[in-house]
mmCIF file of C-alpha atoms in Angstrom:
data_model
loop_
_atom_site.group_PDB
_atom_site.id
_atom_site.type_symbol
_atom_site.label_atom_id
_atom_site.label_comp_id
_atom_site.label_asym_id
_atom_site.label_seq_id
_atom_site.Cartn_x
_atom_site.Cartn_y
_atom_site.Cartn_z
ATOM 1 C CA MET W 1 -133.135 23.535 -126.815
ATOM 2 C CA THR W 2 -134.657 25.194 -129.862
ATOM 3 C CA ILE W 3 -132.715 26.271 -132.926
ATOM 4 C CA LEU W 4 -134.487 28.031 -135.750
ATOM 5 C CA TYR W 5 -133.037 28.263 -139.235
ATOM 6 C CA GLU W 6 -134.050 30.840 -141.803
ATOM 7 C CA HIS W 7 -135.301 29.259 -145.017
ATOM 8 C CA PRO W 8 -135.813 30.462 -148.562
ATOM 9 C CA PRO W 9 -139.125 32.368 -148.723
ATOM 10 C CA ALA W 10 -140.184 30.326 -151.736
ATOM 11 C CA PHE W 11 -140.554 27.258 -149.562
ATOM 12 C CA GLY W 12 -141.526 28.914 -146.281
ATOM 13 C CA VAL W 13 -140.693 26.217 -143.777
ATOM 14 C CA GLU W 14 -138.720 26.248 -140.589
ATOM 15 C CA LEU W 15 -136.745 23.634 -138.732
ATOM 16 C CA GLU W 16 -137.179 23.229 -135.018
ATOM 17 C CA GLU W 17 -135.023 21.090 -132.806
ATOM 18 C CA LYS W 18 -137.353 20.184 -129.967
ATOM 19 C CA ASN W 19 -136.585 19.552 -126.321
ATOM 20 C CA ILE W 20 -134.005 16.841 -125.790
ATOM 21 C CA PRO W 21 -134.972 13.995 -123.451
ATOM 22 C CA VAL W 22 -132.714 13.623 -120.414
ATOM 23 C CA ASP W 23 -131.500 10.317 -119.002
ATOM 24 C CA HIS W 24 -131.340 9.366 -115.308
ATOM 25 C CA ASP W 25 -127.977 11.084 -114.917
ATOM 26 C CA GLY W 26 -129.354 14.349 -116.212
ATOM 27 C CA GLN W 27 -127.485 14.019 -119.509
ATOM 28 C CA GLU W 28 -128.934 14.873 -122.885
ATOM 29 C CA ASN W 29 -129.171 11.615 -124.799
ATOM 30 C CA GLU W 30 -131.070 12.174 -128.011
ATOM 31 C CA LEU W 31 -132.340 14.874 -130.320
ATOM 32 C CA VAL W 32 -135.900 14.977 -131.651
ATOM 33 C CA LEU W 33 -136.448 16.904 -134.863
ATOM 34 C CA ASP W 34 -139.744 18.433 -135.915
ATOM 35 C CA GLY W 35 -142.214 15.655 -136.682
ATOM 36 C CA GLY W 36 -140.663 13.168 -134.274
ATOM 37 C CA PHE W 37 -137.506 11.949 -136.068
ATOM 38 C CA ILE W 38 -135.096 10.881 -133.330
ATOM 39 C CA VAL W 39 -131.421 11.638 -133.773
ATOM 40 C CA PRO W 40 -129.454 8.819 -132.115
ATOM 41 C CA ASP W 41 -126.448 9.598 -129.939
ATOM 42 C CA ALA W 42 -124.267 6.882 -131.499
ATOM 43 C CA ASN W 43 -123.766 5.243 -134.866
ATOM 44 C CA SER W 44 -124.257 1.569 -135.693
ATOM 45 C CA PHE W 45 -120.780 0.790 -134.312
ATOM 46 C CA GLY W 46 -121.556 2.424 -130.943
ATOM 47 C CA HIS W 47 -119.333 5.469 -131.578
ATOM 48 C CA THR W 48 -119.957 9.185 -132.023
ATOM 49 C CA PHE W 49 -121.015 10.106 -135.572
ATOM 50 C CA ARG W 50 -118.203 11.132 -137.943
ATOM 51 C CA ASP W 51 -115.512 10.344 -135.380
ATOM 52 C CA TYR W 52 -112.408 9.888 -137.548
ATOM 53 C CA ASP W 53 -109.975 9.556 -134.633
ATOM 54 C CA ILE W 54 -111.293 6.686 -132.525
ATOM 55 C CA GLU W 55 -109.076 3.600 -132.733
ATOM 56 C CA SER W 56 -110.622 0.676 -134.621
ATOM 57 C CA GLU W 57 -109.860 -1.453 -137.625
ATOM 58 C CA ARG W 58 -112.558 0.332 -139.616
ATOM 59 C CA GLN W 59 -111.147 3.735 -138.669
ATOM 60 C CA LYS W 60 -107.696 2.701 -139.884
ATOM 61 C CA GLY W 61 -109.211 1.790 -143.224
ATOM 62 C CA VAL W 62 -111.057 5.110 -143.370
ATOM 63 C CA GLU W 63 -107.823 7.029 -142.728
ATOM 64 C CA GLU W 64 -105.989 5.118 -145.441
ATOM 65 C CA PHE W 65 -108.872 5.892 -147.780
ATOM 66 C CA TYR W 66 -108.457 9.626 -147.159
ATOM 67 C CA ARG W 67 -104.693 9.473 -147.571
ATOM 68 C CA THR W 68 -105.123 8.061 -151.085
ATOM 69 C CA ASN W 69 -107.995 10.427 -151.828
ATOM 70 C CA HIS W 70 -106.089 13.557 -150.804
ATOM 71 C CA ILE W 71 -103.000 12.641 -152.775
ATOM 72 C CA ASN W 72 -104.841 11.925 -156.026
ATOM 73 C CA GLN W 73 -107.681 14.456 -156.148
ATOM 74 C CA THR W 74 -105.972 17.148 -158.226
ATOM 75 C CA TYR W 75 -107.403 19.871 -160.448
ATOM 76 C CA GLY W 76 -106.241 17.976 -163.534
ATOM 77 C CA PHE W 77 -107.741 14.692 -162.355
ATOM 78 C CA VAL W 78 -111.123 16.303 -161.705
ATOM 79 C CA LYS W 79 -111.113 17.945 -165.130
ATOM 80 C CA ARG W 80 -110.445 14.586 -166.817
ATOM 81 C CA MET W 81 -113.172 12.796 -164.861
ATOM 82 C CA ARG W 82 -115.773 15.485 -165.609
ATOM 83 C CA GLU W 83 -114.965 15.367 -169.303
ATOM 84 C CA GLU W 84 -115.158 11.574 -169.433
ATOM 85 C CA TYR W 85 -118.233 10.974 -167.280
ATOM 86 C CA GLY W 86 -120.008 14.131 -168.404
ATOM 87 C CA LYS W 87 -120.648 12.407 -171.734
ATOM 88 C CA LEU W 88 -123.269 10.242 -169.961
ATOM 89 C CA ASN W 89 -122.757 7.457 -172.463
ATOM 90 C CA ARG W 90 -122.406 4.473 -170.117
ATOM 91 C CA VAL W 91 -125.944 3.164 -169.825
ATOM 92 C CA GLU W 92 -129.626 4.138 -169.824
ATOM 93 C CA MET W 93 -131.707 3.229 -166.793
ATOM 94 C CA SER W 94 -134.364 4.604 -164.478
ATOM 95 C CA ILE W 95 -133.785 6.171 -161.085
ATOM 96 C CA TRP W 96 -135.268 3.150 -159.291
ATOM 97 C CA GLU W 97 -133.119 0.722 -161.257
ATOM 98 C CA CYS W 98 -130.113 2.690 -160.059
ATOM 99 C CA CYS W 99 -131.333 2.510 -156.456
ATOM 100 C CA GLU W 100 -131.486 -1.284 -156.700
ATOM 101 C CA LEU W 101 -128.029 -1.414 -158.268
ATOM 102 C CA LEU W 102 -126.535 0.237 -155.187
ATOM 103 C CA ASN W 103 -127.526 -2.719 -153.012
ATOM 104 C CA GLU W 104 -124.192 -4.279 -153.919
ATOM 105 C CA PHE W 105 -121.994 -1.621 -152.318
ATOM 106 C CA ILE W 106 -120.715 -0.485 -148.921
ATOM 107 C CA ASP W 107 -119.111 2.960 -148.547
ATOM 108 C CA GLU W 108 -115.569 2.440 -147.183
ATOM 109 C CA SER W 109 -115.140 6.146 -146.332
ATOM 110 C CA ASP W 110 -118.060 6.200 -143.904
ATOM 111 C CA PRO W 111 -117.214 5.440 -140.258
ATOM 112 C CA ASP W 112 -120.915 5.245 -139.345
ATOM 113 C CA LEU W 113 -122.497 2.978 -141.927
ATOM 114 C CA ASP W 114 -122.126 -0.672 -142.894
ATOM 115 C CA GLU W 115 -125.551 -1.236 -144.442
ATOM 116 C CA PRO W 116 -126.310 -1.582 -148.179
ATOM 117 C CA GLN W 117 -126.778 1.827 -149.733
ATOM 118 C CA ILE W 118 -130.477 1.483 -150.560
ATOM 119 C CA GLU W 119 -131.186 1.135 -146.835
ATOM 120 C CA HIS W 120 -129.531 4.485 -146.157
ATOM 121 C CA LEU W 121 -131.291 6.159 -149.085
ATOM 122 C CA LEU W 122 -134.728 5.139 -147.857
ATOM 123 C CA GLN W 123 -133.923 5.886 -144.204
ATOM 124 C CA THR W 124 -132.936 9.415 -145.205
ATOM 125 C CA ALA W 125 -135.917 9.964 -147.492
ATOM 126 C CA GLU W 126 -138.480 8.610 -145.034
ATOM 127 C CA ALA W 127 -137.111 10.652 -142.127
ATOM 128 C CA ILE W 128 -137.365 13.828 -144.234
ATOM 129 C CA ARG W 129 -140.838 12.867 -145.445
ATOM 130 C CA LYS W 130 -142.052 12.543 -141.866
ATOM 131 C CA ASP W 131 -140.849 16.001 -140.853
ATOM 132 C CA TYR W 132 -141.446 17.850 -144.150
ATOM 133 C CA PRO W 133 -144.541 16.192 -145.671
ATOM 134 C CA ASP W 134 -145.200 19.045 -148.135
ATOM 135 C CA GLU W 135 -141.679 19.240 -149.592
ATOM 136 C CA ASP W 136 -141.825 16.233 -151.901
ATOM 137 C CA TRP W 137 -138.760 17.411 -153.858
ATOM 138 C CA LEU W 138 -136.762 17.070 -150.641
ATOM 139 C CA HIS W 139 -138.028 13.514 -150.114
ATOM 140 C CA LEU W 140 -136.840 12.580 -153.591
ATOM 141 C CA THR W 141 -133.532 14.348 -153.073
ATOM 142 C CA GLY W 142 -133.034 12.189 -149.991
ATOM 143 C CA LEU W 143 -133.645 9.080 -152.051
ATOM 144 C CA ILE W 144 -131.307 9.923 -154.938
ATOM 145 C CA HIS W 145 -128.508 11.927 -153.306
ATOM 146 C CA ASP W 146 -126.067 8.991 -153.258
ATOM 147 C CA LEU W 147 -126.938 7.354 -156.579
ATOM 148 C CA GLY W 148 -123.680 8.540 -158.091
ATOM 149 C CA LYS W 149 -122.029 5.681 -156.187
ATOM 150 C CA VAL W 150 -122.821 3.527 -159.209
ATOM 151 C CA LEU W 151 -119.363 4.706 -160.310
ATOM 152 C CA LEU W 152 -118.182 1.722 -158.265
ATOM 153 C CA HIS W 153 -119.966 -0.659 -160.654
ATOM 154 C CA PRO W 154 -118.057 -2.370 -163.504
ATOM 155 C CA ALA W 155 -120.451 -0.844 -166.065
ATOM 156 C CA PHE W 156 -119.220 2.600 -164.959
ATOM 157 C CA GLY W 157 -115.522 1.799 -164.961
ATOM 158 C CA GLU W 158 -115.423 0.362 -161.439
ATOM 159 C CA LEU W 159 -113.635 3.419 -160.084
ATOM 160 C CA PRO W 160 -111.710 3.016 -156.813
ATOM 161 C CA GLN W 161 -113.546 4.154 -153.701
ATOM 162 C CA TRP W 162 -111.257 7.170 -153.239
ATOM 163 C CA ALA W 163 -112.631 8.522 -156.563
ATOM 164 C CA VAL W 164 -116.281 7.901 -155.652
ATOM 165 C CA VAL W 165 -117.003 8.482 -151.956
ATOM 166 C CA GLY W 166 -115.751 10.518 -149.003
ATOM 167 C CA ASP W 167 -115.901 14.177 -148.001
ATOM 168 C CA THR W 168 -115.594 16.520 -150.980
ATOM 169 C CA PHE W 169 -113.687 19.795 -151.322
ATOM 170 C CA PRO W 170 -112.763 22.349 -153.997
ATOM 171 C CA VAL W 171 -109.718 21.756 -156.170
ATOM 172 C CA GLY W 172 -107.891 24.564 -157.937
ATOM 173 C CA CYS W 173 -107.401 26.526 -154.720
ATOM 174 C CA ALA W 174 -105.873 25.947 -151.272
ATOM 175 C CA PHE W 175 -107.119 22.936 -149.291
ATOM 176 C CA ASP W 176 -108.725 24.254 -146.111
ATOM 177 C CA GLU W 177 -107.444 22.858 -142.819
ATOM 178 C CA SER W 178 -110.976 21.857 -141.788
ATOM 179 C CA ILE W 179 -111.003 19.037 -144.357
ATOM 180 C CA VAL W 180 -110.796 15.645 -142.651
ATOM 181 C CA HIS W 181 -107.230 14.256 -142.525
ATOM 182 C CA HIS W 182 -105.893 17.470 -144.050
ATOM 183 C CA LYS W 183 -102.306 16.383 -143.354
ATOM 184 C CA TYR W 184 -102.265 14.107 -146.380
ATOM 185 C CA PHE W 185 -102.666 16.988 -148.826
ATOM 186 C CA THR W 186 -98.958 17.683 -148.465
ATOM 187 C CA GLU W 187 -98.422 14.862 -150.961
ATOM 188 C CA ASN W 188 -100.899 16.311 -153.467
ATOM 189 C CA PRO W 189 -99.030 17.902 -156.442
ATOM 190 C CA ASP W 190 -101.381 20.908 -156.432
ATOM 191 C CA CYS W 191 -100.017 21.949 -153.033
ATOM 192 C CA ASN W 192 -96.770 22.923 -154.749
ATOM 193 C CA ASN W 193 -98.420 24.635 -157.722
ATOM 194 C CA SER W 194 -98.735 28.402 -157.255
ATOM 195 C CA ALA W 195 -101.728 28.489 -159.601
ATOM 196 C CA TYR W 196 -103.715 26.245 -157.243
ATOM 197 C CA ASN W 197 -102.419 26.676 -153.692
ATOM 198 C CA SER W 198 -103.683 30.177 -152.817
ATOM 199 C CA LYS W 199 -106.966 31.128 -151.121
ATOM 200 C CA TYR W 200 -108.720 31.894 -154.415
ATOM 201 C CA GLY W 201 -106.588 29.859 -156.802
ATOM 202 C CA VAL W 202 -108.251 29.827 -160.232
ATOM 203 C CA TYR W 203 -111.455 31.391 -158.823
ATOM 204 C CA SER W 204 -112.624 34.842 -157.721
ATOM 205 C CA GLU W 205 -114.555 36.127 -154.731
ATOM 206 C CA GLY W 206 -118.285 35.418 -154.963
ATOM 207 C CA CYS W 207 -117.922 33.548 -158.254
ATOM 208 C CA GLY W 208 -120.525 30.970 -157.228
ATOM 209 C CA LEU W 209 -119.974 27.331 -156.328
ATOM 210 C CA ASP W 210 -121.321 26.177 -159.689
ATOM 211 C CA ARG W 211 -118.092 27.578 -161.181
ATOM 212 C CA VAL W 212 -115.923 25.725 -158.688
ATOM 213 C CA SER W 213 -114.448 22.314 -159.485
ATOM 214 C CA MET W 214 -115.088 19.875 -156.643
ATOM 215 C CA SER W 215 -113.112 16.735 -155.891
ATOM 216 C CA TRP W 216 -114.467 14.002 -158.147
ATOM 217 C CA GLY W 217 -116.942 11.496 -156.785
ATOM 218 C CA HIS W 218 -120.557 10.406 -156.571
ATOM 219 C CA ASP W 219 -121.836 13.859 -155.569
ATOM 220 C CA ASP W 220 -120.611 15.676 -158.669
ATOM 221 C CA TYR W 221 -121.479 12.766 -160.935
ATOM 222 C CA MET W 222 -125.111 12.564 -159.764
ATOM 223 C CA TYR W 223 -125.364 16.347 -160.084
ATOM 224 C CA LEU W 224 -124.276 16.058 -163.736
ATOM 225 C CA VAL W 225 -126.714 13.192 -164.359
ATOM 226 C CA ALA W 226 -129.658 15.096 -162.875
ATOM 227 C CA LYS W 227 -128.840 18.397 -164.567
ATOM 228 C CA GLU W 228 -128.124 16.972 -168.027
ATOM 229 C CA ASN W 229 -131.247 14.792 -167.937
ATOM 230 C CA LYS W 230 -133.318 17.954 -167.384
ATOM 231 C CA THR W 231 -134.650 17.240 -163.905
ATOM 232 C CA THR W 232 -137.287 19.675 -162.652
ATOM 233 C CA LEU W 233 -135.984 19.558 -159.075
ATOM 234 C CA PRO W 234 -135.506 23.077 -157.655
ATOM 235 C CA SER W 235 -131.984 24.492 -157.496
ATOM 236 C CA ALA W 236 -131.834 23.625 -153.785
ATOM 237 C CA GLY W 237 -132.234 19.942 -154.687
ATOM 238 C CA LEU W 238 -129.348 20.067 -157.136
ATOM 239 C CA PHE W 239 -127.270 21.992 -154.580
ATOM 240 C CA ILE W 240 -127.870 19.275 -151.981
ATOM 241 C CA ILE W 241 -126.921 16.525 -154.424
ATOM 242 C CA ARG W 242 -123.639 18.192 -155.402
ATOM 243 C CA TYR W 243 -122.519 19.454 -151.980
ATOM 244 C CA HIS W 244 -123.948 17.050 -149.381
ATOM 245 C CA SER W 245 -120.426 15.678 -148.715
ATOM 246 C CA PHE W 246 -118.858 19.159 -148.664
ATOM 247 C CA TYR W 247 -118.461 19.159 -144.876
ATOM 248 C CA ALA W 248 -115.768 21.825 -144.911
ATOM 249 C CA LEU W 249 -118.506 24.222 -146.025
ATOM 250 C CA HIS W 250 -121.630 23.187 -144.187
ATOM 251 C CA ARG W 251 -119.962 22.087 -140.953
ATOM 252 C CA ALA W 252 -116.868 24.326 -140.735
ATOM 253 C CA GLY W 253 -117.951 27.350 -142.796
ATOM 254 C CA ALA W 254 -114.928 27.175 -145.087
ATOM 255 C CA TYR W 255 -114.925 28.471 -148.688
ATOM 256 C CA ARG W 256 -117.797 30.889 -148.113
ATOM 257 C CA HIS W 257 -115.768 33.517 -149.990
ATOM 258 C CA LEU W 258 -116.551 31.621 -153.208
ATOM 259 C CA MET W 259 -120.332 31.565 -152.688
ATOM 260 C CA ASN W 260 -122.898 33.806 -154.389
ATOM 261 C CA GLU W 261 -126.342 34.791 -153.088
ATOM 262 C CA GLU W 262 -128.091 31.726 -154.516
ATOM 263 C CA ASP W 263 -125.545 29.482 -152.795
ATOM 264 C CA VAL W 264 -126.242 31.192 -149.473
ATOM 265 C CA GLU W 265 -129.976 30.497 -149.799
ATOM 266 C CA ASN W 266 -129.474 26.903 -150.899
ATOM 267 C CA LEU W 267 -127.025 26.241 -148.072
ATOM 268 C CA LYS W 268 -129.915 26.663 -145.621
ATOM 269 C CA TRP W 269 -131.626 23.665 -147.196
ATOM 270 C CA LEU W 270 -128.409 21.656 -147.250
ATOM 271 C CA LYS W 271 -127.988 22.153 -143.506
ATOM 272 C CA ILE W 272 -131.491 20.811 -142.985
ATOM 273 C CA PHE W 273 -130.823 17.844 -145.237
ATOM 274 C CA ASN W 274 -127.500 17.031 -143.609
ATOM 275 C CA LYS W 275 -129.134 16.140 -140.293
ATOM 276 C CA TYR W 276 -131.147 13.447 -141.999
ATOM 277 C CA ASP W 277 -128.313 12.250 -144.222
ATOM 278 C CA LEU W 278 -126.004 11.813 -141.237
ATOM 279 C CA TYR W 279 -128.207 10.805 -138.335
ATOM 280 C CA SER W 280 -130.738 8.554 -140.088
ATOM 281 C CA LYS W 281 -128.069 5.844 -140.436
ATOM 282 C CA SER W 282 -129.659 3.321 -138.112
ATOM 283 C CA LYS W 283 -130.634 -0.323 -137.838
ATOM 284 C CA VAL W 284 -134.314 0.470 -138.462
ATOM 285 C CA ARG W 285 -135.329 -1.415 -141.575
ATOM 286 C CA ILE W 286 -137.535 0.138 -144.268
ATOM 287 C CA ASP W 287 -140.321 -1.841 -145.960
ATOM 288 C CA VAL W 288 -139.172 -1.164 -149.511
ATOM 289 C CA GLU W 289 -142.271 -2.499 -151.251
ATOM 290 C CA LYS W 290 -144.538 -0.412 -149.036
ATOM 291 C CA VAL W 291 -142.873 2.916 -149.829
ATOM 292 C CA LYS W 292 -141.861 2.143 -153.423
ATOM 293 C CA PRO W 293 -145.105 3.404 -155.099
ATOM 294 C CA TYR W 294 -144.731 6.806 -153.448
ATOM 295 C CA TYR W 295 -141.157 7.283 -154.617
ATOM 296 C CA LEU W 296 -141.945 6.024 -158.101
ATOM 297 C CA SER W 297 -144.571 8.783 -158.334
ATOM 298 C CA LEU W 298 -141.979 11.397 -157.324
ATOM 299 C CA ILE W 299 -139.475 10.061 -159.826
ATOM 300 C CA GLU W 300 -142.086 10.364 -162.567
ATOM 301 C CA LYS W 301 -142.841 13.931 -161.476
ATOM 302 C CA TYR W 302 -139.249 15.193 -161.495
ATOM 303 C CA PHE W 303 -137.350 12.942 -163.934
ATOM 304 C CA PRO W 304 -137.740 11.265 -167.329
ATOM 305 C CA ALA W 305 -138.506 7.528 -167.346
ATOM 306 C CA LYS W 306 -134.990 6.637 -168.494
ATOM 307 C CA LEU W 307 -131.841 8.644 -167.786
ATOM 308 C CA ARG W 308 -128.501 8.724 -169.527
ATOM 309 C CA TRP W 309 -125.729 7.799 -167.101
#
């Protein structure tokens, strides 16, 4: 099976999903991406990736997480969080220092991952690096995409997990039915507010996703940190950081009526990135000290030595 994606001309690359090996029963059992990265057929718990329905203790916790998330992520809440954390007055530290800080946390919203976050960051970055050796900005994006999870740390207010992780979605307009555990939005006050519960809500067709308020969490926070600290990452890198958990868009195609032309181009890169973000969650360990010099060089290229957080 081969699937080709169109990519922005400025970067001029293409993604190829190569032939899938077949097991003894004639069943497809793994996916090999360009460069040899193998997509496993099960997560670290032995289940299908992003399966939110299978019965398990962890799945019950994930569902409860989304119930709380969907009730509390309102347009007003997001506005308050952006105003507070957009000041970037919590601490000054480097990108790598932030990577090390994330070692302390496990993402409770993720049904596929129980490893420390730095393991996932490096797994993602190294898998991308193998398949796209010339796109160093994409390697770095893989490394830093989840750094906003420092919001869980006491120095950042120790926000509850429902305000830091999980799938993201627009607020200020109707909640699309493709959003995981959509049923819990019925308890969200915005569902009964005519200003926010229509298809467009406070937005207009083609307004651009940069004008859309997303549910608050690590994605939007890291986007603000990168943008306000004057990163030189291309717009596709910032797009990936802000929308990598926006599964309703890049998996279900929802909310496309709010996108502009730049969003459409950047979405092509996000769909590439998502394969590595999702399927690189494995038990393969990364030699941190071996790869650290390379990523430090990328950090120096695209970011200042110290960032305001």
